[in-house]
Short mmCIF file of C-alpha atoms in Angstrom, two decimals:
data_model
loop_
_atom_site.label_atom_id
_atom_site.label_comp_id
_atom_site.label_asym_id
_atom_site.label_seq_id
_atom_site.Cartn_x
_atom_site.Cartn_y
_atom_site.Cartn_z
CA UNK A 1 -41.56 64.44 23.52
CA UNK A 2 -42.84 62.65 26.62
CA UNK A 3 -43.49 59.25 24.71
CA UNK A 4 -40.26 59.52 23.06
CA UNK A 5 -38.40 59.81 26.32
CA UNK A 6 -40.22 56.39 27.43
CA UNK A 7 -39.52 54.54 24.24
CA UNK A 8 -35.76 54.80 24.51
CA UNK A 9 -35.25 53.59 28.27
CA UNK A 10 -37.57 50.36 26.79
CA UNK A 11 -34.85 49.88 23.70
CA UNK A 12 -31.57 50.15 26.18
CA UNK A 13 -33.20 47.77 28.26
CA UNK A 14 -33.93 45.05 25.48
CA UNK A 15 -30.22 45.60 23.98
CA UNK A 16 -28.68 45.29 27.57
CA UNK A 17 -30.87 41.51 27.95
CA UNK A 18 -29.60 40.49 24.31
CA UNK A 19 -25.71 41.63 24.77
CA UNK A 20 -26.23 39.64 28.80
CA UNK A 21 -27.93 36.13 26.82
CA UNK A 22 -24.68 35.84 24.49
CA UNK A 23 -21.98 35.67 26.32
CA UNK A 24 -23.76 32.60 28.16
CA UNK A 25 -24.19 31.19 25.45
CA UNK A 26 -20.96 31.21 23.94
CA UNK A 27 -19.10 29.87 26.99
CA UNK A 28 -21.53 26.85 27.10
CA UNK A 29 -20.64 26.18 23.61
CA UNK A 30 -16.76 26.23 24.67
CA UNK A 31 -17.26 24.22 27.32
CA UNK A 32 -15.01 21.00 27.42
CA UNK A 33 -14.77 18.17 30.15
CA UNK A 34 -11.92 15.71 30.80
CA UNK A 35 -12.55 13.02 33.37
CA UNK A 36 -9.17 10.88 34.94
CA UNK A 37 -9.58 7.39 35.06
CA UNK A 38 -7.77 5.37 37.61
CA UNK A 39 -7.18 1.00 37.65
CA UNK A 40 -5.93 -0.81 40.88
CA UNK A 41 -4.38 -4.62 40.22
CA UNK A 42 -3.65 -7.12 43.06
CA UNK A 43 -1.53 -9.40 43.68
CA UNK A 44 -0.02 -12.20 45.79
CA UNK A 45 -2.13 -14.00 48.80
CA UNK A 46 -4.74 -10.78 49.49
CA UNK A 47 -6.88 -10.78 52.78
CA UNK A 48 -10.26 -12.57 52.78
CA UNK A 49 -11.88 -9.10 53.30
CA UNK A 50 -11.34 -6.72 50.44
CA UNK A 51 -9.69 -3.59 51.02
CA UNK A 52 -10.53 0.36 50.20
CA UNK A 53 -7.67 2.33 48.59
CA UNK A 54 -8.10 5.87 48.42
CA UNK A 55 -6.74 8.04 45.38
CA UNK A 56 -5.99 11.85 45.59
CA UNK A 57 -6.10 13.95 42.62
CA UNK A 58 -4.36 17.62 42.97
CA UNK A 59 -4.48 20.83 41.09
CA UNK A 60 -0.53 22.42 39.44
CA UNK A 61 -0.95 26.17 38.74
CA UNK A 62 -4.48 26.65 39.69
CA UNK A 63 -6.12 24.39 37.51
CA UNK A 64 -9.90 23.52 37.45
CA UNK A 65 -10.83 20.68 39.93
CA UNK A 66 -13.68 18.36 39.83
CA UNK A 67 -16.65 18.13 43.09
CA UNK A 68 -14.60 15.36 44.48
CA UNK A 69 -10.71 15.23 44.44
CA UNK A 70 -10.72 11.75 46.25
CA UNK A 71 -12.27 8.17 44.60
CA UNK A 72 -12.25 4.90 46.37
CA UNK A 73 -11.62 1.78 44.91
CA UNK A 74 -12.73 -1.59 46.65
CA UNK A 75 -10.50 -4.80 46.01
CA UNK A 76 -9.49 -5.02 42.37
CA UNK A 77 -10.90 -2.34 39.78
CA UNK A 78 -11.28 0.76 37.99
CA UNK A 79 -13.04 4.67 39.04
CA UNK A 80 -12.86 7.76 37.57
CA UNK A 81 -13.00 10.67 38.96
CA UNK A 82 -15.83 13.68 38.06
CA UNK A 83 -15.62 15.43 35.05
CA UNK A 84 -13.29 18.47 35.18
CA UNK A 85 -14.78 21.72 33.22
CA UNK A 86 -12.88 23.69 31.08
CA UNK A 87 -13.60 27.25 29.78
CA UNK A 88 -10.58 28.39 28.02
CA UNK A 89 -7.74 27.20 26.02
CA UNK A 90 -4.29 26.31 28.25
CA UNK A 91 -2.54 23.51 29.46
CA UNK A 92 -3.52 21.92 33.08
CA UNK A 93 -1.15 19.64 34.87
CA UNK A 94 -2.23 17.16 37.74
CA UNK A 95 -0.86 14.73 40.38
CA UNK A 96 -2.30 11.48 41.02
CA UNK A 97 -1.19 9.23 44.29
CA UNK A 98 -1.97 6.34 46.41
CA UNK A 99 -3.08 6.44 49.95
CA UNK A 100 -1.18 4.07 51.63
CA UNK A 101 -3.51 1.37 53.26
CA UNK A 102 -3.71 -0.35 56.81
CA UNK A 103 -3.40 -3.71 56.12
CA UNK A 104 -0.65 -5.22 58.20
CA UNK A 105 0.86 -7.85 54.94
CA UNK A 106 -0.09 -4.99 52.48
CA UNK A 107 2.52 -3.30 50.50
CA UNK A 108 0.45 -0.51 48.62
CA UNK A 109 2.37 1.41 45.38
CA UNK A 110 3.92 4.61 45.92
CA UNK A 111 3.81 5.59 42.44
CA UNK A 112 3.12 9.58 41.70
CA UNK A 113 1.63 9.74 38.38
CA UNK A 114 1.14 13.38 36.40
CA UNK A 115 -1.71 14.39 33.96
CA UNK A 116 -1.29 17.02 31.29
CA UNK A 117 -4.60 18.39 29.78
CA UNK A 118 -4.60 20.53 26.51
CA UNK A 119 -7.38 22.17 25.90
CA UNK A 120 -7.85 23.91 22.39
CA UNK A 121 -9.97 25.66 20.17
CA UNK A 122 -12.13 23.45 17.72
CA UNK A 123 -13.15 23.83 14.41
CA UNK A 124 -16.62 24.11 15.55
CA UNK A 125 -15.79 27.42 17.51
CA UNK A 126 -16.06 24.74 20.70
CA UNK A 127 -13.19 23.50 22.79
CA UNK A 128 -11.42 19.99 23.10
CA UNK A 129 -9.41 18.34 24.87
CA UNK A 130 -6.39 15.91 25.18
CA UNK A 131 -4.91 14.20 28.04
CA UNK A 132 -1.33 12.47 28.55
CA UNK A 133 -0.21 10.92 32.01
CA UNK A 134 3.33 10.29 32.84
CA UNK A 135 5.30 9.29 35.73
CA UNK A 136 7.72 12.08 35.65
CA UNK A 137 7.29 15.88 36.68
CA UNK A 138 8.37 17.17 33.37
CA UNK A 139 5.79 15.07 31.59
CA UNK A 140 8.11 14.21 28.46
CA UNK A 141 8.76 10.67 29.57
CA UNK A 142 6.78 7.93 27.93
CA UNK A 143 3.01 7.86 27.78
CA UNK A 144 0.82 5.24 30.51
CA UNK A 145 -1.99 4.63 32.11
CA UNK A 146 -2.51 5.03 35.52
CA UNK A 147 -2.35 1.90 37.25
CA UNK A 148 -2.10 0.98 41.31
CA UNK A 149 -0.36 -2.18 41.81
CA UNK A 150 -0.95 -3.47 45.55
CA UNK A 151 0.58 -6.84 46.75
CA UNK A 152 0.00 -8.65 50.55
CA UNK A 153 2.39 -10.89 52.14
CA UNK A 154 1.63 -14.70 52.73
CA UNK A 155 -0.77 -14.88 55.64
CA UNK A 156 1.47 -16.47 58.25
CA UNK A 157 0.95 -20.50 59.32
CA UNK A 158 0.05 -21.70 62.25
CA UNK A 159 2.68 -23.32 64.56
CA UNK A 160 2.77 -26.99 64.54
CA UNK A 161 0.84 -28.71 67.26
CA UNK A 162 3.70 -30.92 69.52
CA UNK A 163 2.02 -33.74 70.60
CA UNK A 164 4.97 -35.07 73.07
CA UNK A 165 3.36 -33.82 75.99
CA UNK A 166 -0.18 -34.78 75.00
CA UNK A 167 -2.22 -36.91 77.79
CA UNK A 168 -1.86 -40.34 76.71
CA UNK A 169 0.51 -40.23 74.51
CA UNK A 170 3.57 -41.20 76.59
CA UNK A 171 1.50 -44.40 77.94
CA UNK A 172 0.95 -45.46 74.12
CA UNK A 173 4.22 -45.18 73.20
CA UNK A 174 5.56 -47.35 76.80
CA UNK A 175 2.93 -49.83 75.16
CA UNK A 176 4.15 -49.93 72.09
CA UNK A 177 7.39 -50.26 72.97
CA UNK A 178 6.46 -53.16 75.49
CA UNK A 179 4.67 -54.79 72.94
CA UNK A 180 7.29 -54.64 70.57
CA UNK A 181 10.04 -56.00 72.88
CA UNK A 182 7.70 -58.84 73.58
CA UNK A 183 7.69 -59.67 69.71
CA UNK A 184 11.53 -59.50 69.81
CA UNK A 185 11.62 -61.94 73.06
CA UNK A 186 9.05 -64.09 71.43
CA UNK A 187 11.29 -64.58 68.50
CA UNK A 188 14.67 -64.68 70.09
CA UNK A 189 12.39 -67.79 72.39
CA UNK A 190 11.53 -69.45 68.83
CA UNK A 191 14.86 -69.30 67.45
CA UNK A 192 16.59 -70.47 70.70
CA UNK A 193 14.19 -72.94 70.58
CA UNK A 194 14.18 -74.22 67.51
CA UNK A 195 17.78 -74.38 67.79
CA UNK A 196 17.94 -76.48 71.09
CA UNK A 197 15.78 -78.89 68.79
CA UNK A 198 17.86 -79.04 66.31
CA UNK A 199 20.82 -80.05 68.64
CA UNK A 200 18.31 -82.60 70.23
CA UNK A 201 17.61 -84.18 66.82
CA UNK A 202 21.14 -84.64 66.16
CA UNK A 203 22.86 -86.05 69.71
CA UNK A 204 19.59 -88.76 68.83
CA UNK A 205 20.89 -89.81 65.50
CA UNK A 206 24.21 -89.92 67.35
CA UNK A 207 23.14 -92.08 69.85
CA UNK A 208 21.35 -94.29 67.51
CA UNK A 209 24.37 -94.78 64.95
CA UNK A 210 26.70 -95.23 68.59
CA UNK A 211 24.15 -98.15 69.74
CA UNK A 212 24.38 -100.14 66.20
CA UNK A 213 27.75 -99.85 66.01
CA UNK A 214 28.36 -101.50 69.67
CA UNK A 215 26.02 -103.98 68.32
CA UNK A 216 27.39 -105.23 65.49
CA UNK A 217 30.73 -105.55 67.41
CA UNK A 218 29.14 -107.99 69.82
CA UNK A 219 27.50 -110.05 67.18
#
């Protein structure tokens, strides 16, 4: 009786290890993962220095989370956040957003997008997975990706440099104006001139003609 008593205790034991393996097992095998990705595009004049936007992820209804439920994207490109675990059938809704940014000509898109994940039973006893973003809460509205547009201002110019009250410049302007009223008096000289000779040519021819003509008169 005594040996029979310490054989049963021994068969409870390896039942109870069995029955606690399965279970582990089975939820591994129904195990399905989903992981959001997430694009940023740029646009216009952007700063010299590339800039870090920061995208939130949030849970509707309780819904599984990943380790991280912020990414960071540098300049133009594309993250994804860590997988998400699922370990039942159901549908799991999300919110994705934007952290605005610093930059002073940035203008950084506002844009709330929503994830629905359906998770179902597969064929192979497994789970898998589907997943729709939208831009509206209800999730019915047309399929998309989700996609940050950012845009920056032009960088602003430099004022002009006025040069009026520049050392120097006032004297070379007086000089060039001196030396171009000289050219004018040099040619109003030369035309005067040349028009005194002119006159001088022609009172000679004058006097020449007069002189032959009292000449001939005399003769």
């Amino acid at each position: 009786m005594k040996t029979k008593k310490r054989r049963i205790p021994s068969v409870f034991l390896l039942t109870a290890l069995i029955l606690a393996a399965f279970p582990v097992t089975a939820l591994a095998a129904k195990a399905a993962e989903v992981k959001i990705p997430v694009r940023v595009e740029l646009s216009d004049e952007t700063p010299a220095q590339e800039e870090t936007y920061i995208v939130k992820l949030e849970a509707r209804d309780q819904a599984p989370m990943p380790e991280q439920d912020m990414i960071k994207v540098t300049g133009t490109g594309i993250a994804e956040f860590p997988a998400i675990h699922y370990t039942a059938p159901g549908i799991y809704c999300y919110k994705v957003s934007q952290q605005a940014g610093t930059h002073g000509r940035g203008h950084y898109d506002g844009t709330v997008y929503y994830v629905k994940v359906t998770v179902t039973n597969a064929e192979d006893g497994g789970l898998e997975t589907a997943a729709a973003v939208h831009t509206d809460p209800a999730m019915t509205g047309e399929k998309q990706d989700i996609v940050f547009h950012n845009t920056y201002d032009a960088a602003p110019q430099p004022p002009k440099t006025d040069t009026s009250d520049t050392p120097g410049t006032s004297a070379k302007k007086t000089a060039d104006s001196a030396r171009t009223g000289d050219t004018a008096d040099a040619l109003l000289f030369g035309i005067l001139s040349g028009i005194s000779g002119l006159f001088l040519c022609l009172g000679a021819v004058v006097n020449v003609r007069k002189r032959r003509k009292e000449r001939s008169g005399q003769a």
